[in-house]
Amino acid sequence: MSQSNSKSADTLRQGLVLLAVIATAVFNGFSQSLPIGGRTSAEISNQYTTFFTPANYAFAIWGVIYLLLLAFGIFQALPSQRQNPSIRRISWLFILSCVLNCTWIVLFQYDQILPSVFVIVAFLLTLITIYVRLDVGRAKVSTAERLLLHLPFSVYLGWLSVATIANISVLGVAQNWGDPLGIAASTWAAIMLAVATVLGMAMALTRRDVAYVLVLVWAFSAIISKQAATPVVTNTALIAVVVLLMGGAWSLFSTFRQTMVPGRA
């Protein structure tokens, strides 16, 4: 491919990524204000009582996510980022994630819970692939890339990790799964909280990804608020928050120490 054709292809890719960000944010806003299907995502979630459902205020994090994604969209569209290999590796996957995001909203708000689970799992796997390709927390990048490229996907993946578990929990209620293996639903919620905490600690210890950890803390705090009448869930969530905050503090200390000691990688 000639240099001019390569430049045109990169410019087109940058434009499509920015368009995908804006279109997804606008679609999300309209889907909740109209709303699509007659009910918002939070209202559908509240229709199916699960012990993993957070308080409604937790969904405000989507505003933060879309602001971060818009910042990413603008950053990657800059002429200086046209040939950035990291951005090239994730651009088409990101566009796919936007399609999956909008598809999930439509399915979930039309109460199509089973199909929505398949879509959100595909959505999650796409974000995991982006996260791995960026090598978040390990790759040596500039401050601009850390804030405008890595941070948005840390927060995005953190919330999708929680949302996927919540969506599967909703499916269990919608399909009347009862108590699988004879384990009470509240206990299953506690188990899922523990699993998510282990994942969060893995991110803290291996990638020093404080943003991912703080998203889990936000979600678990909202679960404590919503599930106050269920001690096994609230106590587990409270322990999880404390453990994750400790992991996040260690990550910050470790990162600070590396920046202060010359020669440390």
Coordinates of C-alpha atoms in Angstrom, one line a residue, residues 2 8 43 63 78 88 109-110 117 163 167 171 179 183 195 197 238 263:
S2 CA 1.4 3.4 -0.9
S8 CA -6.1 7.8 3.9
E43 CA -36.0 -0.3 35.5
G63 CA -21.6 9.1 32.2
L78 CA -5.3 13.6 16.3
R88 CA -4.2 0.6 15.2
Q109 CA -34.6 -2.9 27.4
Y110 CA -36.9 -5.1 25.3
V117 CA -26.4 -12.4 27.9
A163 CA -22.4 -5.8 34.5
N167 CA -26.8 -9.7 33.6
L171 CA -31.1 -14.3 33.5
D179 CA -31.1 -22.5 43.7
I183 CA -27.0 -23.1 47.0
V195 CA -14.7 -14.2 42.5
T197 CA -12.7 -9.5 44.2
L238 CA -18.0 -4.8 52.6
G263 CA 16.3 2.2 36.9

